[in-house]
JSON list of C-alpha atoms in Angstrom, two decimals:
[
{"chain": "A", "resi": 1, "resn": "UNK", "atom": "CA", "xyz": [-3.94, -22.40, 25.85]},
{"chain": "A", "resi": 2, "resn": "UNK", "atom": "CA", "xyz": [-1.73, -19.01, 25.10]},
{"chain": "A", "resi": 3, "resn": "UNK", "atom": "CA", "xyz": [-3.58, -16.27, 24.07]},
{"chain": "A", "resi": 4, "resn": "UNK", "atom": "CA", "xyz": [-2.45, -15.95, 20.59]},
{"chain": "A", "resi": 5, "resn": "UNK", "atom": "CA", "xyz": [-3.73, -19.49, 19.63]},
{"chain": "A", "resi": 6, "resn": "UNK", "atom": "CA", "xyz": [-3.81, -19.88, 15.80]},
{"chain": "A", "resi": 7, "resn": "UNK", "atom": "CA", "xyz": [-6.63, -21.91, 16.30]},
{"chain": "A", "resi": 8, "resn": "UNK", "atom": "CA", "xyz": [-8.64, -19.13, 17.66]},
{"chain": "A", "resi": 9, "resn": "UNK", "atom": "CA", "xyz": [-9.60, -17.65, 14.36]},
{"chain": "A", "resi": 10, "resn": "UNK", "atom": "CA", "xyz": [-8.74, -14.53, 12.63]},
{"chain": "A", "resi": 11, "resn": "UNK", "atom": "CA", "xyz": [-7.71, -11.29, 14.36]},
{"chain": "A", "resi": 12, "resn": "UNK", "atom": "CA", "xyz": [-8.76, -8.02, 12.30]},
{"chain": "A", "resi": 13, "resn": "UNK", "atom": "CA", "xyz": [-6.31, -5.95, 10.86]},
{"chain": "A", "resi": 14, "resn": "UNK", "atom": "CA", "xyz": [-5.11, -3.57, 13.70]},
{"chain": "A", "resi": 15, "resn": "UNK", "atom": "CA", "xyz": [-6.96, -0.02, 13.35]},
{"chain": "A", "resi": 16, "resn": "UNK", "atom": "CA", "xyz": [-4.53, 2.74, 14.74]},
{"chain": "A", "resi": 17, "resn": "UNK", "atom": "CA", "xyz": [-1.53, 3.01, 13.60]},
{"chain": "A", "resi": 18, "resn": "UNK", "atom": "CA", "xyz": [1.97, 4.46, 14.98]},
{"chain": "A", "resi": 19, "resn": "UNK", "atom": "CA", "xyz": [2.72, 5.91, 11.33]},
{"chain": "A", "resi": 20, "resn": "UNK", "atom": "CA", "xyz": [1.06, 8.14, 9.29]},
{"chain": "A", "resi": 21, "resn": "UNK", "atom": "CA", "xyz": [1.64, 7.05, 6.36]},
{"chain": "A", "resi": 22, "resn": "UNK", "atom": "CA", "xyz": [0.37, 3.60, 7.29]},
{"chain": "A", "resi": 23, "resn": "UNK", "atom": "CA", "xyz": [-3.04, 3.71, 4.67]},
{"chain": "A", "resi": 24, "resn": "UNK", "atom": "CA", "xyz": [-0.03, 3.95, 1.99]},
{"chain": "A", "resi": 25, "resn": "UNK", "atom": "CA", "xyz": [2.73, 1.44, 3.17]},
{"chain": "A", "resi": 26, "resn": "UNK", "atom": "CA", "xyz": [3.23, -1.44, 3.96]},
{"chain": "A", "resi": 27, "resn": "UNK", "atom": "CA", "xyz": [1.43, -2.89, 7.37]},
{"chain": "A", "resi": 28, "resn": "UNK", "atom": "CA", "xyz": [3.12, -3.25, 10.54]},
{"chain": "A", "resi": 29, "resn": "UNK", "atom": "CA", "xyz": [5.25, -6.00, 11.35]},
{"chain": "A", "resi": 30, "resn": "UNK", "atom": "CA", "xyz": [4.88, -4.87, 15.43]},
{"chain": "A", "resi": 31, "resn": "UNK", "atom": "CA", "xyz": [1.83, -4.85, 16.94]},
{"chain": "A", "resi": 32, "resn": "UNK", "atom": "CA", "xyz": [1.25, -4.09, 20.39]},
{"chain": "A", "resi": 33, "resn": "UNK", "atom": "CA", "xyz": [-2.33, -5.04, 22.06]},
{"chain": "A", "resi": 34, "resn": "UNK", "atom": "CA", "xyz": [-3.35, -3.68, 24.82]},
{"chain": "A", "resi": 35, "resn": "UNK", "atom": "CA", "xyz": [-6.05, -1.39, 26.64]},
{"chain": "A", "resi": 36, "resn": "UNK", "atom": "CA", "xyz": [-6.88, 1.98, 27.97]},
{"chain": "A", "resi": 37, "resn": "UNK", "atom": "CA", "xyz": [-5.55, 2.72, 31.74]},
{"chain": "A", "resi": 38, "resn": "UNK", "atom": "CA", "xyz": [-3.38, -0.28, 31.45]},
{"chain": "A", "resi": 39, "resn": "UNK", "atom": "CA", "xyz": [0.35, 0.80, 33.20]},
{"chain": "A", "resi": 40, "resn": "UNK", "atom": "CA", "xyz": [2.01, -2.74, 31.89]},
{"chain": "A", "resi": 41, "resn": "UNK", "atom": "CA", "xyz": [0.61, -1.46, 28.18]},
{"chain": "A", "resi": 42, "resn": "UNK", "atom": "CA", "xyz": [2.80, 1.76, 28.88]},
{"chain": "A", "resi": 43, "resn": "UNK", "atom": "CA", "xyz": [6.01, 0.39, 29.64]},
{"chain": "A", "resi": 44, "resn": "UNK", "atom": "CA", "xyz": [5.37, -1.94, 26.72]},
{"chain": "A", "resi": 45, "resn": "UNK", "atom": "CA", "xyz": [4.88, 1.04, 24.69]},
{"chain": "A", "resi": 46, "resn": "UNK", "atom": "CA", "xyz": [8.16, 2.24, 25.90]},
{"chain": "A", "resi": 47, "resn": "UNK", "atom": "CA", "xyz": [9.91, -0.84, 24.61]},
{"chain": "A", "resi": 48, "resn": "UNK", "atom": "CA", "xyz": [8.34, -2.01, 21.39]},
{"chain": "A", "resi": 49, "resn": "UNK", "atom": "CA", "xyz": [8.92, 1.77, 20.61]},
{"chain": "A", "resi": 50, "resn": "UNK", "atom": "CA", "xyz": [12.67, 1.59, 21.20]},
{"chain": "A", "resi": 51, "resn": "UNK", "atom": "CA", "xyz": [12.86, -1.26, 20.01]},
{"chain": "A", "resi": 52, "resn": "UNK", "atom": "CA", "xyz": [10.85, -0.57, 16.80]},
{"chain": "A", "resi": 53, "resn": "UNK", "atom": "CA", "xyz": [13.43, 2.82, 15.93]},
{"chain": "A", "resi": 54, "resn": "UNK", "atom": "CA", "xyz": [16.21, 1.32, 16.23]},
{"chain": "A", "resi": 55, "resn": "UNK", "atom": "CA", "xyz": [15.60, -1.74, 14.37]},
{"chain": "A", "resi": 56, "resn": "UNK", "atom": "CA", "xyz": [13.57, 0.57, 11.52]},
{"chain": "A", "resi": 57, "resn": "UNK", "atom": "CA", "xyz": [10.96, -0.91, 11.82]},
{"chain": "A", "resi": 58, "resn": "UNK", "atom": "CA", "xyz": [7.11, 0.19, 11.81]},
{"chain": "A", "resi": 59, "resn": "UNK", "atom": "CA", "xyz": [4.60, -0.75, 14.85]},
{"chain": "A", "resi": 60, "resn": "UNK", "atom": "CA", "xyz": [1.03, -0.22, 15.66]},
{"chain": "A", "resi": 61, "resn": "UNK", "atom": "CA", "xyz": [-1.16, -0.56, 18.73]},
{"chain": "A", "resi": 62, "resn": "UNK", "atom": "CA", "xyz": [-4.82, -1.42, 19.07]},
{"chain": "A", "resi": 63, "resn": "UNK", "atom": "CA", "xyz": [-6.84, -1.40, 22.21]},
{"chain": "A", "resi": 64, "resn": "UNK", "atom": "CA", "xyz": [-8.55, -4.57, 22.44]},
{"chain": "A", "resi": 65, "resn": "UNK", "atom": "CA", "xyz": [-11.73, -3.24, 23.96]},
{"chain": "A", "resi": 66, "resn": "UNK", "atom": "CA", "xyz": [-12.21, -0.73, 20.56]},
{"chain": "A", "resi": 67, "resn": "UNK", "atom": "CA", "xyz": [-13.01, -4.07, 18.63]},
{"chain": "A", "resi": 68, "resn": "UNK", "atom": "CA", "xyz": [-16.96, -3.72, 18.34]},
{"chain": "A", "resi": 69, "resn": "UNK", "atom": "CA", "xyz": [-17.42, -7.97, 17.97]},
{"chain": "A", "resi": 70, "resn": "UNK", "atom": "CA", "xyz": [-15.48, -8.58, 21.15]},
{"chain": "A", "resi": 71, "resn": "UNK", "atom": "CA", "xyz": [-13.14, -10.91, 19.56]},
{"chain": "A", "resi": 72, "resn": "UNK", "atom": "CA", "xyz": [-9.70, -9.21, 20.55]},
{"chain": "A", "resi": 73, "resn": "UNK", "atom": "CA", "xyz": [-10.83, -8.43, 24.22]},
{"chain": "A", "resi": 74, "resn": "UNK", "atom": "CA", "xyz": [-11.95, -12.38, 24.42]},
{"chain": "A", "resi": 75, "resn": "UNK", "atom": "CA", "xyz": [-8.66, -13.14, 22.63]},
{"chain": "A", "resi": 76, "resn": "UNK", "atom": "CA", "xyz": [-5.80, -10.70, 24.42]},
{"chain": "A", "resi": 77, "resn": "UNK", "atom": "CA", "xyz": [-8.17, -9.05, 27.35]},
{"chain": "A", "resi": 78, "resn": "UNK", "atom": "CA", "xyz": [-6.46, -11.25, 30.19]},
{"chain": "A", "resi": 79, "resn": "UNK", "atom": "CA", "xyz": [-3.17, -10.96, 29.23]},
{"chain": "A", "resi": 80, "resn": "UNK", "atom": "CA", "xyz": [-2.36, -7.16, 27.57]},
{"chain": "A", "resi": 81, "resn": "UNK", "atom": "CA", "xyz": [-0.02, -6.53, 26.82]},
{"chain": "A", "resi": 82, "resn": "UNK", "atom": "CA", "xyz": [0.28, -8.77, 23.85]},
{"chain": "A", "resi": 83, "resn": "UNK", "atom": "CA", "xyz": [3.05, -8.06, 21.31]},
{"chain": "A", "resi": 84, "resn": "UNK", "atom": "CA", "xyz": [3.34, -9.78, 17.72]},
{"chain": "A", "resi": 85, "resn": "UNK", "atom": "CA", "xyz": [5.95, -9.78, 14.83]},
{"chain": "A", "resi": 86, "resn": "UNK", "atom": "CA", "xyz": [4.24, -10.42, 12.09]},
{"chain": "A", "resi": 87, "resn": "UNK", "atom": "CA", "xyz": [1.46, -12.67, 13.60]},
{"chain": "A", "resi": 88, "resn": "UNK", "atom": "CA", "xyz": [3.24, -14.38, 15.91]},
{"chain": "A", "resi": 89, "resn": "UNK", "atom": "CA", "xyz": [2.92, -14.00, 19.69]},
{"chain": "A", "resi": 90, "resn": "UNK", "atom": "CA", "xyz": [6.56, -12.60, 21.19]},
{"chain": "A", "resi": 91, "resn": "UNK", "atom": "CA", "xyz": [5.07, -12.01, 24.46]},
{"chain": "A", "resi": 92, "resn": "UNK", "atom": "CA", "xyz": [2.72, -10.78, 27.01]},
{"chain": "A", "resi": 93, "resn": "UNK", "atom": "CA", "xyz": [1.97, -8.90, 30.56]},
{"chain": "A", "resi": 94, "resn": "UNK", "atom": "CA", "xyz": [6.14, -7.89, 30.03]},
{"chain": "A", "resi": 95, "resn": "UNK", "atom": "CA", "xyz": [7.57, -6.91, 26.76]},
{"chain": "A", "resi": 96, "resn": "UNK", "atom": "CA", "xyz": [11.27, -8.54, 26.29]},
{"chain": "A", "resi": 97, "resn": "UNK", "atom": "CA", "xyz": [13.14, -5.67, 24.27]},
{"chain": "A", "resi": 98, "resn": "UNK", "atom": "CA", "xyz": [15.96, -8.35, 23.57]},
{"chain": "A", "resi": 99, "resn": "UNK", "atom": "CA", "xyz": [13.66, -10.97, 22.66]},
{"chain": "A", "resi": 100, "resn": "UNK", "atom": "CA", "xyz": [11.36, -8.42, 20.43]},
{"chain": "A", "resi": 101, "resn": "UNK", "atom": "CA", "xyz": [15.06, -7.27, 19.17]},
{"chain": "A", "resi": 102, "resn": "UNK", "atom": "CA", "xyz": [16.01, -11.31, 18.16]},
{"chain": "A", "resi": 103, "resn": "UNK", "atom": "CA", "xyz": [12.30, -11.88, 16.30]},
{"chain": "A", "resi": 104, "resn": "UNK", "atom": "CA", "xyz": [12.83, -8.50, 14.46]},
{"chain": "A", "resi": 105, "resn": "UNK", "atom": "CA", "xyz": [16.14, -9.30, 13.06]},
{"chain": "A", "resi": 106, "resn": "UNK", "atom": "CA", "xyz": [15.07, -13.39, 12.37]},
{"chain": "A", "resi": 107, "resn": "UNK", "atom": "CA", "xyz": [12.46, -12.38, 10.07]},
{"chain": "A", "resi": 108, "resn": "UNK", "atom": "CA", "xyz": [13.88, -9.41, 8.49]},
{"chain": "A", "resi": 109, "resn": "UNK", "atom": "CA", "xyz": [12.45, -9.26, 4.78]},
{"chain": "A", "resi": 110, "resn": "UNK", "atom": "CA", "xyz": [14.78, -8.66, 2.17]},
{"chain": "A", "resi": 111, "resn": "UNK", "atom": "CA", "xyz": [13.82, -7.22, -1.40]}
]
């Protein structure tokens, strides 16, 4: 079973978020799970940041172990870090910039 089964239940909203503005706008299509102390969650943060500017588009991060219920440490906790595009898993333990890069630009909203 991959981490990100749909079957697993709902994931809360992600709580810290890369943008300032995010209360106001629209949520994050990029978000990066992962933990305190974790050196694989830093280089991911490296790409899915790079990634994220140049494509224009907004990303958050939560730390899985801030979730008070457990769920997203139970969920993501074995394989951080976890990156989704708009709920779907792109990828864990290494980020893919070129494959984060391709799901970015195949769901591109218009309007």
């Amino acid at each position: 079973m991959s981490p990100a089964d749909p079957s697993a239940g709902q994931v809360p909203e992600p709580a810290v978020g890369r943008d300032a503005d995010q209360a106001t706008s629209a949520p994050a299509r990029v978000v990066l799970y992962g933990r305190v102390g974790c050196h694989l969650c830093e280089a991911a943060r490296e790409v899915v940041g790079a990634v994220c500017a140049d494509q224009g588009v907004r990303w958050t991060e939560v730390d899985v172990d801030s979730d008070p219920s457990g769920a997203l440490a139970a969920q993501y906790g074995d394989y951080v870090p976890v990156v989704t595009v708009d709920g779907v898993q792109q990828g864990f333990w290494q980020v893919d910039g070129a494959r984060l890069a391709r799901a970015l630009s195949r769901g591109r909203a218009t309007g």
